[in-house]
Amino acid sequence: MAAFVEIQRLTKVFAPRNGGAAVAALEGVDLAVAEGEFVCLVGPSGCGKSTLLNVVAGLEPPSAGDVRVNGRRISGAGADRGMVFQEAALFPWLNVIQNIEFPLRRLGVPRAERRARALHFLHMVHLSKFAGAYVHELSGGMRQRVAIARALAMDPKILLMDEPFAALDAQTRDILHEELQQIWQETRKTILFVTHNVREAAYLADRVAIFSAHPGTIKRVLPINYPHPRDKESLLIARAANVILEELKDEVEKAIRRQLGEEWQRPADRVSRSARLDLGRGI
Amino acid sequence: MPSPQDVLASFARGLSDGSFLIGTAVSLRRIAVGYGISVVLGLGLGLAIGRFRLLEDTVGSLVFGLQTIPSICWLPFAILWFGLSERAIVFVVVMGALLSIVIATDDGVKNTPPLLVRAGRTMGMRGVGLYARVVLPSALPAIVSGMKLGWSFAWRSLMAGELLFVSAGLGQLLTVGRDLNDMSLVIAVMLLIVAVGLAVERLLFGTAERVIRRRWGFVGVRG
């Protein structure tokens, strides 16, 4: 049986701009995601992980290859795939509850049920008190909660999350990690989650797809066989994070060297030098 | 110069003999028609220019060119076209308000955050629906300020037009004052023009601006 999300030999080339060369963001990416699975995509910046998410969302057409969700090839964006962006992308002219109800009208949900559903998911992200608040009155973390509730309210088959917690402070992020884990366990949605935070990936994911850049490909898929709910302080999570970090290190260095040129060296690889030449004295 | 008491007396006389009321009513009717046409045309044109590249390249640059013409300069054109009629003055009013509404609407559409459009698309919206429910509301603050600007342009154009040629209306009352060498009447009418202009502006835009400030969180420097 085919997987729930089936990505085969996906290639995405961005057309050259101003006479530059065409950029291959993704080249021959294969990834299969089971229903209800939580998969994190990590990699250095520019590795195409966000592009992959955009293609699955239908916001960008693939250049070659195949993306199927639930057996159907995707064509264009649709409400069966909910997306949460790094910035909450809430509508400032609507209050919190209206933002969550917003996509439901188009989906033909009757008015009374729209309100009930929105309240249900607002409760799930613990923002019931803020139903009537406007976007500018909310903190960054609260905005992301609303964005998550809005995506869930559409009852999509998949939740696509593009670095949703990257712009938040560390404490808020930790709390939202725990809550997302809980929400995922309650709703059993399939989640594709882009991040460059290895701890985040190790804590949340069933499997972590590690990308390498130029061209963007998946270097390794690392299963994290450790039952949910997880404990963030656990040694197993830290160990998994280290494995991801090791895999990524070369990729990140490659990316930096590409940007800065050969002048750049890892601090650890440099010979220690001091102008005063008294290193080691008194040993 | 007349004393404030003289002006006040002229004002009271104008109100009691009905000439101010009739003048105001005539001017308001003209501006209602002219401004109404401007809003409908301006929104439609602005939205279309914001949406279609071809229109932007053609009509768009024309609009910016025409914006440099003071609307009263359309009066000779309007008289030749429509004759000395109500339609000529309405035309001048439309030319006063239309372009600023077009430009503001086009700006509002173009400044829609791409992220909101992408969010709308992931909810399965596209085409006209996306435009009506995401782009248009997002452009609303710009559109309202364009309409407000258009209103004051329209009001000025109307006064200039009435002053120059058309019978009745507040502008015409000014001419009467001049013909009678009655400075206190002239000043009284000018005060009336300010009062009516401000009152209508508050009435039309007060609520809209309050709602927008509340929702978008525009608080200004005092916030």
Coordinates of C-alpha atoms in Angstrom, one line a residue:
Chain A
M1 CA 0.0 0.0 0.0
A2 CA 1.2 3.5 -0.8
A3 CA 2.1 5.9 1.9
F4 CA -0.2 8.7 2.9
V5 CA 2.1 11.3 1.6
E6 CA 4.2 10.1 -1.3
I7 CA 6.9 12.3 -2.6
Q8 CA 8.8 10.8 -5.6
R9 CA 11.8 12.2 -7.4
L10 CA 10.6 15.7 -6.7
T11 CA 12.7 18.4 -8.4
K12 CA 12.1 22.1 -8.1
V13 CA 14.0 24.5 -10.2
F14 CA 13.5 28.3 -9.8
A15 CA 13.6 30.2 -13.0
P16 CA 16.7 32.4 -13.4
R17 CA 16.1 36.0 -12.4
N18 CA 17.9 38.9 -14.2
G19 CA 20.0 36.6 -16.4
G20 CA 21.4 34.6 -13.5
A21 CA 21.6 30.8 -13.5
A22 CA 18.6 28.7 -12.7
V23 CA 18.6 27.5 -9.1
A24 CA 17.8 23.9 -8.2
A25 CA 16.2 24.1 -4.8
L26 CA 15.3 20.4 -4.8
E27 CA 16.7 17.6 -6.8
G28 CA 15.1 14.1 -6.9
V29 CA 13.7 14.1 -3.4
D30 CA 11.9 10.9 -2.2
L31 CA 9.9 10.9 1.0
A32 CA 7.1 8.7 2.2
V33 CA 5.1 9.7 5.2
A34 CA 2.5 7.5 6.9
E35 CA -0.9 8.6 8.1
G36 CA -0.6 10.2 11.5
E37 CA 3.1 10.5 11.4
F38 CA 5.1 13.4 12.6
V39 CA 8.1 14.2 10.3
C40 CA 10.5 17.0 10.8
L41 CA 12.6 18.4 7.9
V42 CA 15.9 19.9 9.1
G43 CA 18.8 21.2 7.1
P44 CA 21.0 24.3 6.5
S45 CA 19.4 27.4 5.2
G46 CA 18.8 27.2 1.4
C47 CA 18.5 23.4 1.4
G48 CA 15.0 23.5 0.0
K49 CA 13.1 22.2 3.1
S50 CA 10.7 25.1 3.0
T51 CA 10.3 24.7 -0.8
L52 CA 9.4 21.1 -0.2
L53 CA 6.7 22.2 2.2
N54 CA 5.4 24.8 -0.3
V55 CA 5.2 22.2 -3.0
V56 CA 3.2 19.9 -0.8
A57 CA 1.0 22.8 0.2
G58 CA 0.4 23.5 -3.5
L59 CA 1.8 27.1 -3.3
E60 CA 4.6 26.2 -5.7
P61 CA 4.2 23.8 -8.6
P62 CA 6.9 21.0 -8.8
S63 CA 9.3 21.2 -11.7
A64 CA 9.4 17.4 -12.0
G65 CA 8.4 14.4 -10.0
D66 CA 5.3 13.5 -8.1
V67 CA 3.6 14.5 -4.9
R68 CA 0.6 12.5 -3.8
V69 CA -1.5 12.9 -0.8
N70 CA -3.8 10.1 0.1
G71 CA -3.3 8.6 -3.3
R72 CA -4.2 11.8 -5.2
R73 CA -1.7 13.9 -7.0
I74 CA -1.9 17.4 -5.7
S75 CA -2.8 20.3 -8.0
G76 CA -2.8 23.7 -6.4
A77 CA -3.4 24.7 -2.8
G78 CA -6.3 23.3 -0.9
A79 CA -8.0 23.2 2.5
D80 CA -7.1 19.5 2.9
R81 CA -3.5 20.7 3.7
G82 CA -3.4 23.3 6.5
M83 CA -0.4 25.5 6.7
V84 CA 1.1 27.3 9.7
F85 CA 3.8 29.9 8.7
Q86 CA 6.7 31.4 10.7
E87 CA 4.7 34.5 11.1
A88 CA 1.1 33.8 12.1
A89 CA -0.5 35.3 8.9
L90 CA -3.6 36.2 10.8
F91 CA -6.0 38.7 9.2
P92 CA -5.8 42.0 11.1
W93 CA -9.4 43.1 10.3
L94 CA -10.8 40.0 12.0
N95 CA -10.8 39.2 15.7
V96 CA -9.5 35.8 17.0
I97 CA -12.6 33.8 16.7
Q98 CA -13.4 35.3 13.3
N99 CA -9.9 34.4 12.1
I100 CA -10.5 30.8 13.0
E101 CA -14.0 30.7 11.5
F102 CA -12.7 32.4 8.3
P103 CA -11.8 29.3 6.2
L104 CA -14.8 27.4 7.4
R105 CA -17.3 29.6 5.5
R106 CA -15.7 28.7 2.2
L107 CA -15.8 25.0 3.2
G108 CA -19.6 25.3 3.5
V109 CA -19.8 24.7 7.2
P110 CA -23.1 26.2 8.6
R111 CA -22.8 29.3 10.7
A112 CA -23.6 27.7 14.1
E113 CA -21.2 24.9 13.6
R114 CA -18.5 27.3 12.5
R115 CA -18.7 29.1 15.8
A116 CA -18.8 25.8 17.8
R117 CA -15.8 24.4 15.9
A118 CA -13.8 27.6 16.3
L119 CA -14.5 27.6 20.0
H120 CA -13.5 24.0 20.3
F121 CA -10.1 24.6 18.7
L122 CA -9.6 27.9 20.5
H123 CA -10.1 26.0 23.7
M124 CA -7.5 23.4 22.6
V125 CA -4.9 26.1 22.3
H126 CA -6.0 27.7 25.6
L127 CA -7.1 31.1 24.2
S128 CA -10.9 31.0 24.9
K129 CA -10.5 34.2 26.9
F130 CA -9.2 36.0 23.8
A131 CA -12.0 35.1 21.4
G132 CA -12.8 38.8 20.9
A133 CA -9.3 40.2 20.8
Y134 CA -7.7 41.6 17.7
V135 CA -4.4 40.4 16.3
H136 CA -2.3 43.4 17.4
E137 CA -3.4 42.8 21.0
L138 CA -1.8 39.3 21.0
S139 CA 1.8 38.3 21.7
G140 CA 3.8 36.3 19.2
G141 CA 3.1 33.0 21.0
M142 CA -0.6 33.7 21.1
R143 CA -0.7 34.5 17.4
Q144 CA 0.8 31.2 16.6
R145 CA -1.7 29.5 18.8
V146 CA -4.5 31.1 16.8
A147 CA -2.8 30.1 13.6
I148 CA -2.6 26.5 14.7
A149 CA -6.2 26.6 15.8
R150 CA -7.2 28.1 12.4
A151 CA -5.4 25.4 10.5
L152 CA -6.8 22.6 12.7
A153 CA -10.4 23.9 12.4
M154 CA -10.3 23.2 8.7
D155 CA -9.9 19.6 9.6
P156 CA -7.1 19.1 7.1
K157 CA -5.5 15.7 6.5
I158 CA -2.1 17.1 6.9
L159 CA -0.7 20.0 8.9
L160 CA 2.3 21.7 7.3
M161 CA 4.3 23.8 9.6
D162 CA 7.1 26.1 8.4
E163 CA 9.3 27.0 11.3
P164 CA 6.3 28.0 13.3
F165 CA 8.1 28.6 16.6
A166 CA 11.4 30.1 15.2
A167 CA 10.4 33.7 16.0
L168 CA 9.3 33.0 19.5
D169 CA 11.3 33.4 22.7
A170 CA 12.8 30.2 24.2
Q171 CA 10.3 29.7 27.1
T172 CA 7.3 30.2 24.9
R173 CA 8.7 27.8 22.4
D174 CA 9.2 25.1 25.0
I175 CA 5.7 25.4 26.1
L176 CA 4.3 25.3 22.6
H177 CA 6.4 22.2 21.9
E178 CA 4.7 20.4 24.7
E179 CA 1.3 21.6 23.6
L180 CA 1.9 20.7 20.0
Q181 CA 2.9 17.2 21.0
Q182 CA -0.3 16.9 23.0
I183 CA -2.5 18.4 20.2
W184 CA -0.9 16.0 17.7
Q185 CA -1.7 13.0 20.0
E186 CA -5.3 14.2 20.4
T187 CA -6.0 14.9 16.7
R188 CA -3.7 12.3 15.1
K189 CA -3.0 14.6 12.2
T190 CA -0.1 13.9 9.9
I191 CA 2.4 16.7 10.4
L192 CA 5.3 17.9 8.2
F193 CA 7.3 20.3 10.3
V194 CA 10.2 22.4 8.9
T195 CA 12.8 23.6 11.5
H196 CA 16.5 24.2 11.9
N197 CA 16.3 23.6 15.6
V198 CA 17.6 20.0 16.2
R199 CA 16.3 19.8 19.7
E200 CA 12.9 20.7 18.4
A201 CA 13.1 18.0 15.7
A202 CA 14.4 15.3 18.1
Y203 CA 11.7 16.1 20.7
L204 CA 8.7 16.2 18.3
A205 CA 9.3 13.9 15.4
D206 CA 8.8 10.2 14.7
R207 CA 11.3 10.6 11.9
V208 CA 13.7 13.4 11.0
A209 CA 14.6 14.0 7.4
I210 CA 18.0 15.6 7.2
F211 CA 18.6 17.7 4.1
S212 CA 21.8 18.7 2.4
A213 CA 22.0 21.8 0.2
H214 CA 23.0 22.6 -3.4
P215 CA 21.1 20.9 -4.7
G216 CA 18.6 20.2 -2.0
T217 CA 18.3 16.5 -1.3
I218 CA 17.5 14.3 1.7
K219 CA 20.7 13.0 3.1
R220 CA 19.3 10.7 5.7
V221 CA 16.1 9.9 7.4
L222 CA 16.6 9.3 11.1
P223 CA 13.8 7.5 13.0
I224 CA 13.4 8.5 16.6
N225 CA 12.0 5.4 18.2
Y226 CA 10.9 6.7 21.5
P227 CA 7.2 6.8 22.5
H228 CA 5.2 10.0 22.9
P229 CA 4.6 11.9 25.2
R230 CA 8.3 12.6 25.5
D231 CA 10.3 14.3 28.2
K232 CA 12.4 17.1 26.8
E233 CA 15.1 16.6 29.5
S234 CA 15.5 13.0 28.6
L235 CA 18.9 11.7 27.6
L236 CA 17.5 9.8 24.6
I237 CA 16.2 13.1 23.1
A238 CA 19.5 14.8 23.7
R239 CA 21.3 11.9 22.1
A240 CA 19.0 11.9 19.1
A241 CA 19.6 15.7 18.8
N242 CA 23.3 15.1 18.8
V243 CA 23.1 12.5 16.0
I244 CA 21.1 15.1 13.9
L245 CA 23.6 17.8 14.8
E246 CA 26.6 15.6 13.7
E247 CA 24.8 14.9 10.4
L248 CA 24.1 18.6 9.9
K249 CA 27.5 19.9 10.9
D250 CA 29.2 19.2 7.6
E251 CA 26.2 20.5 5.7
V252 CA 26.1 23.8 7.6
E253 CA 29.8 24.2 7.2
K254 CA 29.5 23.6 3.5
A255 CA 26.7 26.2 3.3
I256 CA 28.8 28.8 5.2
R257 CA 31.9 28.1 3.1
R258 CA 29.7 28.6 0.0
Q259 CA 28.7 32.0 1.3
L260 CA 31.9 33.3 2.8
G261 CA 34.5 31.5 0.6
E262 CA 37.7 29.6 1.7
E263 CA 38.7 32.2 4.1
W264 CA 36.3 30.8 6.6
Q265 CA 37.4 28.0 9.0
R266 CA 35.8 26.3 11.9
P267 CA 37.1 27.8 15.1
A268 CA 38.0 24.3 16.3
D269 CA 40.2 23.6 13.3
R270 CA 42.4 26.7 13.8
V271 CA 45.7 26.5 15.6
S272 CA 45.5 28.6 18.7
R273 CA 47.6 31.6 18.6
S274 CA 48.3 34.4 20.9
A275 CA 50.0 37.7 20.2
R276 CA 51.7 37.5 23.6
L277 CA 53.2 34.1 22.9
D278 CA 53.0 33.1 26.5
L279 CA 50.4 30.3 26.1
G280 CA 51.3 27.3 28.2
R281 CA 53.4 29.2 30.6
G282 CA 53.1 27.8 34.1
I283 CA 52.0 24.4 33.1
Chain B
M1 CA -13.5 94.2 7.5
P2 CA -16.9 93.4 9.1
S3 CA -17.1 92.8 12.8
P4 CA -17.8 89.3 14.2
Q5 CA -21.3 90.5 15.1
D6 CA -21.9 91.5 11.5
V7 CA -20.8 88.1 10.3
L8 CA -23.0 86.4 12.9
A9 CA -26.0 88.6 11.9
S10 CA -25.4 87.6 8.2
F11 CA -25.2 84.0 9.2
A12 CA -28.5 84.3 11.2
R13 CA -30.2 86.1 8.3
G14 CA -29.0 83.5 5.8
L15 CA -30.4 80.7 8.0
S16 CA -33.7 82.4 8.6
D17 CA -34.4 83.4 5.0
G18 CA -33.6 79.9 3.8
S19 CA -30.9 80.8 1.4
F20 CA -28.2 79.0 3.4
L21 CA -30.4 75.9 3.7
I22 CA -31.2 75.8 0.0
G23 CA -27.6 76.5 -1.0
T24 CA -26.4 73.7 1.3
A25 CA -29.0 71.3 0.0
V26 CA -28.2 72.0 -3.6
S27 CA -24.4 71.6 -3.0
L28 CA -24.9 68.4 -1.0
R29 CA -27.0 66.9 -3.8
R30 CA -24.4 67.7 -6.4
I31 CA -21.6 66.3 -4.3
A32 CA -23.6 63.2 -3.4
V33 CA -23.9 62.4 -7.1
G34 CA -20.4 63.4 -8.1
Y35 CA -18.7 61.8 -5.1
G36 CA -20.9 58.7 -5.4
I37 CA -19.8 58.2 -9.0
S38 CA -16.2 58.8 -8.0
V39 CA -16.3 56.1 -5.3
V40 CA -17.9 53.5 -7.5
L41 CA -15.6 54.2 -10.5
G42 CA -12.5 54.8 -8.3
L43 CA -12.9 51.5 -6.4
G44 CA -13.6 49.5 -9.6
L45 CA -10.7 51.1 -11.5
G46 CA -8.3 50.9 -8.6
L47 CA -9.0 47.3 -8.0
A48 CA -8.7 46.5 -11.7
I49 CA -5.4 48.3 -12.0
G50 CA -4.1 46.6 -8.9
R51 CA -5.0 43.3 -10.4
F52 CA -4.2 43.4 -14.0
R53 CA -0.7 44.2 -15.2
L54 CA -1.9 45.4 -18.6
L55 CA -4.3 47.9 -17.1
E56 CA -1.5 49.2 -14.8
D57 CA 0.8 49.8 -17.7
T58 CA -1.8 51.6 -19.7
V59 CA -4.5 53.3 -17.6
G60 CA -2.3 53.4 -14.5
S61 CA 0.3 55.8 -15.8
L62 CA -2.5 57.9 -17.4
V63 CA -4.1 58.2 -13.9
F64 CA -0.9 59.6 -12.4
G65 CA -0.6 62.1 -15.3
L66 CA -4.2 63.3 -15.0
Q67 CA -3.8 63.6 -11.2
T68 CA -1.5 66.6 -11.8
I69 CA -4.3 68.6 -13.4
P70 CA -6.3 70.7 -10.9
S71 CA -9.9 69.5 -11.2
I72 CA -11.2 73.1 -11.9
C73 CA -9.1 73.0 -15.1
W74 CA -11.6 70.4 -16.4
L75 CA -14.3 73.1 -16.3
P76 CA -13.9 74.5 -19.8
F77 CA -13.7 70.9 -21.1
A78 CA -16.9 70.0 -19.2
I79 CA -18.8 73.1 -20.4
L80 CA -17.9 72.4 -24.0
W81 CA -19.0 68.8 -23.5
F82 CA -22.1 69.1 -21.4
G83 CA -23.0 72.8 -21.8
L84 CA -23.8 75.0 -18.8
S85 CA -25.6 72.2 -16.9
E86 CA -25.6 70.2 -13.7
R87 CA -23.7 67.5 -15.5
A88 CA -20.8 69.8 -16.1
I89 CA -20.4 70.5 -12.4
V90 CA -20.8 66.8 -11.5
F91 CA -18.1 66.0 -14.0
V92 CA -15.7 68.5 -12.4
V93 CA -16.5 67.0 -9.0
V94 CA -15.8 63.5 -10.3
M95 CA -12.5 64.6 -11.8
G96 CA -11.6 66.0 -8.4
A97 CA -12.2 62.9 -6.3
L98 CA -11.8 60.0 -8.7
L99 CA -8.1 59.9 -9.2
S100 CA -7.1 60.0 -5.6
I101 CA -9.5 57.1 -4.9
V102 CA -8.1 55.1 -7.8
I103 CA -4.5 55.7 -6.7
A104 CA -5.1 54.9 -3.0
T105 CA -7.1 51.7 -3.9
D106 CA -4.4 50.5 -6.3
D107 CA -1.7 51.2 -3.5
G108 CA -3.7 49.3 -1.0
V109 CA -4.1 46.3 -3.3
K110 CA -0.4 46.3 -4.1
N111 CA 0.6 46.6 -0.5
T112 CA -1.4 43.5 0.6
P113 CA 1.1 41.3 2.5
P114 CA 2.0 38.3 0.3
L115 CA 1.9 36.1 3.4
L116 CA -1.8 36.8 3.8
V117 CA -2.5 35.9 0.2
R118 CA -0.5 32.7 0.6
A119 CA -2.5 31.9 3.8
G120 CA -5.7 32.5 1.9
R121 CA -4.6 30.1 -0.8
T122 CA -3.8 27.3 1.7
M123 CA -7.4 27.7 2.8
G124 CA -8.4 26.8 -0.8
M125 CA -9.3 30.3 -1.8
R126 CA -8.4 31.7 -5.3
G127 CA -9.4 34.2 -7.9
V128 CA -12.3 36.5 -7.1
G129 CA -13.0 35.0 -3.7
L130 CA -9.4 35.5 -2.6
Y131 CA -9.5 39.0 -3.9
A132 CA -12.8 39.9 -2.2
R133 CA -12.1 38.3 1.1
V134 CA -8.4 38.8 1.6
V135 CA -7.0 41.5 -0.7
L136 CA -9.9 44.0 -0.4
P137 CA -10.2 44.0 3.4
S138 CA -6.4 44.2 3.6
A139 CA -6.5 47.3 1.4
L140 CA -9.2 48.9 3.4
P141 CA -7.2 51.4 5.5
A142 CA -5.6 52.7 2.3
I143 CA -8.9 52.8 0.5
V144 CA -10.6 54.7 3.4
S145 CA -7.8 57.3 3.5
G146 CA -8.0 57.7 -0.3
M147 CA -11.8 58.2 -0.1
K148 CA -11.3 60.8 2.6
L149 CA -8.8 62.6 0.5
G150 CA -11.1 62.3 -2.5
W151 CA -14.0 63.8 -0.4
S152 CA -12.0 67.0 0.4
F153 CA -10.9 67.3 -3.3
A154 CA -14.5 66.8 -4.4
W155 CA -15.8 69.5 -2.0
R156 CA -13.2 72.0 -3.1
S157 CA -13.9 71.3 -6.8
L158 CA -17.6 71.7 -6.2
M159 CA -17.1 75.1 -4.5
A160 CA -14.8 76.3 -7.3
G161 CA -17.2 75.1 -10.0
E162 CA -20.2 76.8 -8.3
L163 CA -18.3 79.9 -7.8
L164 CA -17.4 80.1 -11.5
F165 CA -20.6 79.4 -13.2
V166 CA -23.5 77.3 -11.9
S167 CA -26.6 78.7 -10.3
A168 CA -27.5 77.9 -6.7
G169 CA -25.3 76.2 -4.2
L170 CA -22.9 77.5 -1.6
G171 CA -20.4 78.7 -4.2
Q172 CA -23.1 80.8 -5.8
L173 CA -23.9 82.4 -2.5
L174 CA -20.3 83.6 -2.3
T175 CA -20.7 85.2 -5.7
V176 CA -23.8 86.9 -4.5
G177 CA -21.9 88.3 -1.5
R178 CA -19.3 89.7 -3.8
D179 CA -21.8 91.2 -6.2
L180 CA -23.5 93.0 -3.3
N181 CA -20.2 94.1 -1.9
D182 CA -21.3 92.3 1.3
M183 CA -18.1 91.1 3.1
S184 CA -20.0 89.7 6.1
L185 CA -22.1 87.5 3.9
V186 CA -19.0 86.3 2.1
I187 CA -17.3 85.3 5.4
A188 CA -20.5 83.8 6.7
V189 CA -20.8 81.6 3.7
M190 CA -17.1 80.6 4.0
L191 CA -17.8 79.5 7.6
L192 CA -20.8 77.5 6.3
I193 CA -18.6 75.8 3.8
V194 CA -16.1 74.8 6.5
A195 CA -18.9 73.6 8.7
V196 CA -20.7 71.5 6.1
G197 CA -17.4 70.0 4.8
L198 CA -16.2 69.0 8.2
A199 CA -19.6 67.7 9.3
V200 CA -20.0 65.4 6.3
E201 CA -16.4 64.2 6.6
R202 CA -16.9 63.2 10.2
L203 CA -20.2 61.6 9.4
L204 CA -18.8 59.6 6.5
F205 CA -15.4 58.6 7.8
G206 CA -15.5 59.0 11.6
T207 CA -16.9 55.5 12.3
A208 CA -14.8 53.8 9.6
E209 CA -11.6 55.3 10.9
R210 CA -12.4 54.4 14.5
V211 CA -13.1 50.8 13.5
I212 CA -9.9 50.5 11.5
R213 CA -7.8 52.0 14.3
R214 CA -9.3 49.6 16.8
R215 CA -8.8 46.5 14.6
W216 CA -5.4 47.2 13.1
G217 CA -4.1 48.7 16.2
F218 CA -3.1 52.0 14.7
V219 CA -2.8 54.2 17.7
G220 CA -0.6 57.0 16.4
V221 CA 2.2 58.7 18.4
R222 CA 0.2 59.1 21.5
G223 CA -0.3 55.3 21.9

